[in-house]
Amino acid sequence: MSEEMRPGDTPSDLSQWQRLSPWAVILLLLSGATTLLRQHMPLVLGAGASLALLERVGWRELALGGALLLGLAVLVSLLYYRRFRYRFDGDVLIVQKGLLEHREFKMASRHVQHVAIHQPAYMRPFRLVLWEVETLAGEASRITLPGIRRDRAEALGQRLRATDGLSGAGLDRQPGAYTNAKELAHGDEPLFAITYRAIALHGLASRSIYVIAAMLSPLVRPLERWLHERLPQLDLAAWLPASLWVAVPLGIVAIVTLLALLAVLAAWWRFHGYVLRDEGDRQVQISGLFNRQEQALSLARLQVVEWAQTGLGRLLGRGYLVCHQFGALGGDAAESRRFVVPGLTRKQGGELMARLWSGYCAERPLQRVDASYRRVLLLRHALLLGVVATLVLVPFASLELPASVWGGLVGVVLLASAGLAQLRWMATAWAVDGDYLRIRRGVLGQRTGIFPMHHLITLSLQQSWLQRRRGVATLQLELANGRQSLPYLKEAEARRLADTLLYRVEAGQAA
């Protein structure tokens, strides 16, 4: 039974059963421990459970329990390693694994859309990688080989590309749109390489600062208790401003600066050395400071490309592209697993979009939806902010506030609602550029999705009683990666766009 690829081996040897590298036992232990620590660290730090457990049990008993757990983990890892094997049967990848329950997974090469290679820092001394592959079903169908050599991972990728029937086919492209991958050597000029300045700006302009703030929120209470105990012993008057109106803004600036620094470090961790290469029918990105990863985007499987900018990113003139494939549902929460091209200027984003969508050009300016959508948004935001303000003021209901205070509160709610409604209405726009549909949405930050119209799966035209009175309608467009919505279009315009979309779908199916 074959183990790992030796020099001189060929991809045809993959038809025999293969095992993970023996070093995978150690890697499984490390990855499992890292995952467990990452999942439970906020709880442990927030409740002080580790110190309480240490004081109650003692060092000796705790060390003995840790040794027993380590031995059990080693035993489980050995059993998992012995039961894990994989091979190719024609164009089908077969993976067998399991401990108490033996499971077998089969994946046809023609259904593969995403291949990724990860090499965390603890894998580099062993010269191993973590290889992942997904089908059209998306992340739920992911198969992972946790610990194989890089040459074996590359052989697996070549075997999948050789038998998927898509290499050079260009299902959604014009003939000759792709460059021959053999003409592109790894030493050629990359399609895009990120700079240090672009990494820093992307860290500031991305949503990482909010994610980091949420991750650090469990540490607020322990820090508050520590400050409560230490502050009486410190001479704060010597280094803090005497004025409260100066100290509070300085504290806010310090917190924001710390979060911004952590966001830049997170971007550096993830996107250091980012390189995007054009390999004909696919785009390959390599990035990561300690956890080096390689992702391949099959252009024939590409469904939607989004140009995303946060509010600060628009000020800094930076954004990023998010490429969605089959089954890759949209949303910010799962964005870290998307094919992302970070730190782009608007010009760079347009050039890359033209490479991803062959022949795409933003010819027509975006047009906004009907102005009645702004009034609907005003009512929605006013209702929501009014409910929130009421819940906040419930504890102060017993106080006899003057009428001017209540009037000012109502004015603030209406003013904020009007501002949000105006920004959201201005951001909601669309345009038809040849065979492509472009849809923009957002408030301060904006996301613009571009996709070929023949990628549409289902279309529905919806009208409420209020919309019928106003002569407007909403289009709901279902794609393989999720939903795109165009609210409050003029009814005649909505029906004309729906007819155009259906015609392009039928023409694409006939072709």
mmCIF file of N, CA, C and O in Angstrom, residues 157-158 160-170 178 281-282 298 300:
data_model
loop_
_atom_site.group_PDB
_atom_site.id
_atom_site.type_symbol
_atom_site.label_atom_id
_atom_site.label_comp_id
_atom_site.label_asym_id
_atom_site.label_seq_id
_atom_site.Cartn_x
_atom_site.Cartn_y
_atom_site.Cartn_z
ATOM 1 N N GLY A 157 -4.258 18.008 -7.449
ATOM 2 C CA GLY A 157 -4.865 19.090 -8.212
ATOM 3 C C GLY A 157 -4.768 18.880 -9.706
ATOM 4 O O GLY A 157 -5.722 19.133 -10.450
ATOM 5 N N GLN A 158 -3.621 18.404 -10.176
ATOM 6 C CA GLN A 158 -3.460 18.136 -11.602
ATOM 7 C C GLN A 158 -4.393 17.024 -12.060
ATOM 8 O O GLN A 158 -4.961 17.093 -13.155
ATOM 9 N N LEU A 160 -7.305 16.235 -10.771
ATOM 10 C CA LEU A 160 -8.670 16.761 -10.816
ATOM 11 C C LEU A 160 -8.878 17.633 -12.054
ATOM 12 O O LEU A 160 -9.906 17.543 -12.724
ATOM 13 N N ARG A 161 -7.903 18.478 -12.379
ATOM 14 C CA ARG A 161 -8.049 19.359 -13.536
ATOM 15 C C ARG A 161 -7.995 18.587 -14.838
ATOM 16 O O ARG A 161 -8.614 18.976 -15.833
ATOM 17 N N ALA A 162 -7.247 17.473 -14.839
ATOM 18 C CA ALA A 162 -7.120 16.699 -16.072
ATOM 19 C C ALA A 162 -8.379 15.917 -16.410
ATOM 20 O O ALA A 162 -8.605 15.559 -17.561
ATOM 21 N N THR A 163 -9.227 15.665 -15.391
ATOM 22 C CA THR A 163 -10.400 14.814 -15.614
ATOM 23 C C THR A 163 -11.719 15.529 -15.393
ATOM 24 O O THR A 163 -12.768 14.905 -15.484
ATOM 25 N N ASP A 164 -11.687 16.853 -15.090
ATOM 26 C CA ASP A 164 -12.958 17.528 -14.803
ATOM 27 C C ASP A 164 -13.676 17.982 -16.049
ATOM 28 O O ASP A 164 -14.814 18.445 -15.989
ATOM 29 N N GLY A 165 -13.012 17.910 -17.195
ATOM 30 C CA GLY A 165 -13.673 18.284 -18.447
ATOM 31 C C GLY A 165 -13.817 19.761 -18.652
ATOM 32 O O GLY A 165 -14.482 20.211 -19.572
ATOM 33 N N LEU A 166 -13.159 20.584 -17.787
ATOM 34 C CA LEU A 166 -13.317 22.026 -17.886
ATOM 35 C C LEU A 166 -12.040 22.721 -18.311
ATOM 36 O O LEU A 166 -12.059 23.907 -18.585
ATOM 37 N N SER A 167 -10.915 22.030 -18.276
ATOM 38 C CA SER A 167 -9.655 22.670 -18.602
ATOM 39 C C SER A 167 -9.684 23.167 -20.046
ATOM 40 O O SER A 167 -9.743 22.404 -20.986
ATOM 41 N N GLY A 168 -9.665 24.480 -20.185
ATOM 42 C CA GLY A 168 -9.692 25.076 -21.514
ATOM 43 C C GLY A 168 -11.063 25.141 -22.134
ATOM 44 O O GLY A 168 -11.222 25.631 -23.232
ATOM 45 N N ALA A 169 -12.080 24.611 -21.418
ATOM 46 C CA ALA A 169 -13.406 24.587 -22.040
ATOM 47 C C ALA A 169 -14.033 25.955 -22.073
ATOM 48 O O ALA A 169 -14.675 26.333 -23.025
ATOM 49 N N GLY A 170 -13.867 26.722 -20.952
ATOM 50 C CA GLY A 170 -14.424 28.059 -20.921
ATOM 51 C C GLY A 170 -15.913 28.063 -21.092
ATOM 52 O O GLY A 170 -16.444 28.640 -22.030
ATOM 53 N N TYR A 178 -9.347 32.514 -22.818
ATOM 54 C CA TYR A 178 -8.344 32.083 -21.868
ATOM 55 C C TYR A 178 -6.978 31.991 -22.535
ATOM 56 O O TYR A 178 -6.849 31.661 -23.710
ATOM 57 N N ASP A 281 -7.416 28.930 -17.324
ATOM 58 C CA ASP A 281 -8.814 28.749 -16.950
ATOM 59 C C ASP A 281 -9.039 28.907 -15.455
ATOM 60 O O ASP A 281 -10.124 28.619 -14.972
ATOM 61 N N ARG A 282 -8.043 29.364 -14.723
ATOM 62 C CA ARG A 282 -8.214 29.574 -13.293
ATOM 63 C C ARG A 282 -7.270 30.662 -12.812
ATOM 64 O O ARG A 282 -6.252 30.958 -13.449
ATOM 65 N N SER A 298 -11.747 28.605 -10.192
ATOM 66 C CA SER A 298 -12.101 28.152 -11.537
ATOM 67 C C SER A 298 -13.008 29.194 -12.185
ATOM 68 O O SER A 298 -14.125 29.439 -11.714
ATOM 69 N N ALA A 300 -14.603 29.067 -14.929
ATOM 70 C CA ALA A 300 -15.816 28.484 -15.489
ATOM 71 C C ALA A 300 -16.894 28.290 -14.431
ATOM 72 O O ALA A 300 -18.074 28.176 -14.769
#
